[in-house]
GROMACS .gro file of C-alpha atoms in nm:
model
  122
    1UNK     CA    1  12.486  -3.082   1.718
    2UNK     CA    2  12.406  -3.252   2.025
    3UNK     CA    3  12.460  -2.927   2.226
    4UNK     CA    4  12.239  -2.743   1.990
    5UNK     CA    5  11.962  -3.007   2.031
    6UNK     CA    6  11.985  -2.966   2.416
    7UNK     CA    7  11.993  -2.583   2.389
    8UNK     CA    8  11.679  -2.567   2.176
    9UNK     CA    9  11.506  -2.824   2.383
   10UNK     CA   10  11.573  -2.581   2.695
   11UNK     CA   11  11.460  -2.282   2.526
   12UNK     CA   12  11.127  -2.445   2.414
   13UNK     CA   13  11.092  -2.563   2.774
   14UNK     CA   14  11.151  -2.224   2.904
   15UNK     CA   15  10.899  -2.052   2.687
   16UNK     CA   16  10.625  -2.331   2.795
   17UNK     CA   17  10.711  -2.284   3.170
   18UNK     CA   18  10.679  -1.889   3.106
   19UNK     CA   19  10.320  -1.939   2.954
   20UNK     CA   20  10.217  -2.214   3.212
   21UNK     CA   21  10.296  -1.981   3.512
   22UNK     CA   22  10.067  -1.701   3.406
   23UNK     CA   23   9.773  -1.693   3.634
   24UNK     CA   24   9.675  -1.707   4.013
   25UNK     CA   25   9.845  -1.944   4.240
   26UNK     CA   26   9.707  -2.031   4.589
   27UNK     CA   27   9.969  -2.129   4.864
   28UNK     CA   28   9.861  -2.484   4.979
   29UNK     CA   29   9.975  -2.425   5.360
   30UNK     CA   30   9.799  -2.090   5.371
   31UNK     CA   31   9.526  -2.036   5.135
   32UNK     CA   32   9.499  -1.638   5.206
   33UNK     CA   33   9.845  -1.639   5.030
   34UNK     CA   34   9.814  -1.594   4.651
   35UNK     CA   35  10.074  -1.521   4.388
   36UNK     CA   36   9.947  -1.369   4.034
   37UNK     CA   37  10.195  -1.401   3.747
   38UNK     CA   38  10.105  -1.186   3.452
   39UNK     CA   39  10.227  -1.213   3.081
   40UNK     CA   40  10.440  -0.885   3.139
   41UNK     CA   41  10.644  -1.036   3.383
   42UNK     CA   42  10.500  -0.900   3.694
   43UNK     CA   43  10.419  -1.083   4.017
   44UNK     CA   44  10.133  -0.948   4.253
   45UNK     CA   45  10.152  -1.084   4.585
   46UNK     CA   46   9.829  -1.080   4.810
   47UNK     CA   47   9.737  -1.206   5.153
   48UNK     CA   48   9.369  -1.190   5.151
   49UNK     CA   49   9.276  -0.865   4.978
   50UNK     CA   50   9.585  -0.708   5.072
   51UNK     CA   51   9.855  -0.664   4.819
   52UNK     CA   52  10.194  -0.722   4.983
   53UNK     CA   53  10.372  -0.478   4.748
   54UNK     CA   54  10.267  -0.126   4.613
   55UNK     CA   55  10.060  -0.164   4.314
   56UNK     CA   56  10.283   0.098   4.163
   57UNK     CA   57  10.573  -0.136   4.214
   58UNK     CA   58  10.480  -0.497   4.190
   59UNK     CA   59  10.764  -0.770   4.196
   60UNK     CA   60  10.888  -0.905   3.885
   61UNK     CA   61  10.986  -1.253   3.798
   62UNK     CA   62  11.191  -1.458   3.560
   63UNK     CA   63  11.213  -1.814   3.483
   64UNK     CA   64  11.597  -1.901   3.401
   65UNK     CA   65  11.774  -2.207   3.291
   66UNK     CA   66  12.091  -2.330   3.454
   67UNK     CA   67  12.316  -2.100   3.253
   68UNK     CA   68  12.130  -1.798   3.381
   69UNK     CA   69  12.128  -1.944   3.746
   70UNK     CA   70  11.990  -1.689   4.011
   71UNK     CA   71  12.152  -1.865   4.311
   72UNK     CA   72  12.489  -1.808   4.442
   73UNK     CA   73  12.564  -2.161   4.470
   74UNK     CA   74  12.667  -2.417   4.200
   75UNK     CA   75  12.430  -2.645   4.032
   76UNK     CA   76  12.458  -3.009   4.018
   77UNK     CA   77  12.255  -3.057   3.699
   78UNK     CA   78  12.264  -2.883   3.358
   79UNK     CA   79  11.871  -2.908   3.337
   80UNK     CA   80  11.782  -2.698   3.652
   81UNK     CA   81  11.511  -2.423   3.608
   82UNK     CA   82  11.502  -2.147   3.832
   83UNK     CA   83  11.210  -1.890   3.940
   84UNK     CA   84  11.362  -1.548   4.013
   85UNK     CA   85  11.155  -1.323   4.190
   86UNK     CA   86  11.277  -0.952   4.237
   87UNK     CA   87  11.084  -0.725   4.506
   88UNK     CA   88  11.170  -0.376   4.465
   89UNK     CA   89  11.161  -0.330   4.852
   90UNK     CA   90  11.306  -0.675   4.976
   91UNK     CA   91  11.548  -0.771   4.696
   92UNK     CA   92  11.566  -1.091   4.496
   93UNK     CA   93  11.472  -1.449   4.586
   94UNK     CA   94  11.559  -1.757   4.386
   95UNK     CA   95  11.372  -2.077   4.389
   96UNK     CA   96  11.453  -2.422   4.211
   97UNK     CA   97  11.134  -2.495   3.986
   98UNK     CA   98  11.043  -2.829   4.094
   99UNK     CA   99  10.718  -2.864   3.914
  100UNK     CA  100  10.504  -2.668   3.706
  101UNK     CA  101  10.187  -2.800   3.552
  102UNK     CA  102   9.842  -2.667   3.489
  103UNK     CA  103   9.726  -2.761   3.827
  104UNK     CA  104  10.028  -2.727   4.064
  105UNK     CA  105  10.354  -2.505   4.118
  106UNK     CA  106  10.620  -2.646   4.335
  107UNK     CA  107  10.917  -2.444   4.408
  108UNK     CA  108  11.219  -2.469   4.662
  109UNK     CA  109  11.373  -2.183   4.831
  110UNK     CA  110  11.742  -2.182   4.709
  111UNK     CA  111  11.858  -2.047   5.047
  112UNK     CA  112  11.658  -2.233   5.293
  113UNK     CA  113  11.544  -2.560   5.112
  114UNK     CA  114  11.202  -2.509   5.206
  115UNK     CA  115  10.924  -2.636   4.969
  116UNK     CA  116  10.648  -2.414   4.872
  117UNK     CA  117  10.356  -2.571   4.689
  118UNK     CA  118  10.091  -2.340   4.505
  119UNK     CA  119   9.763  -2.479   4.359
  120UNK     CA  120   9.628  -2.278   4.042
  121UNK     CA  121   9.304  -2.095   4.121
  122UNK     CA  122   9.028  -2.178   3.893
   0.00000   0.00000   0.00000
């Protein structure tokens, strides 16, 4: 029963994260870089007005729980959430989803440990 409750809470949290991430996010260190997450699972990356990938083949994204880990290493916590981005030309990228609110998105690159902070565009 305890595990069923934990799984249910994780699924609710993933659904909320999926809807919370939809929108345009501006990279704090370089405001020309924006990521636009849409409801169909596509990520459109722009630098200024230039789309970083072809509009015909945008990147895709998924929000995954620890059982669906996208990193190659092991996880320390059973409640970690990941953001997986797949670019058709560059491959896949895994980030720990540190914070996702209406105002801020904080992710940590699973390979380098670099923290990326994005602010929601109004």
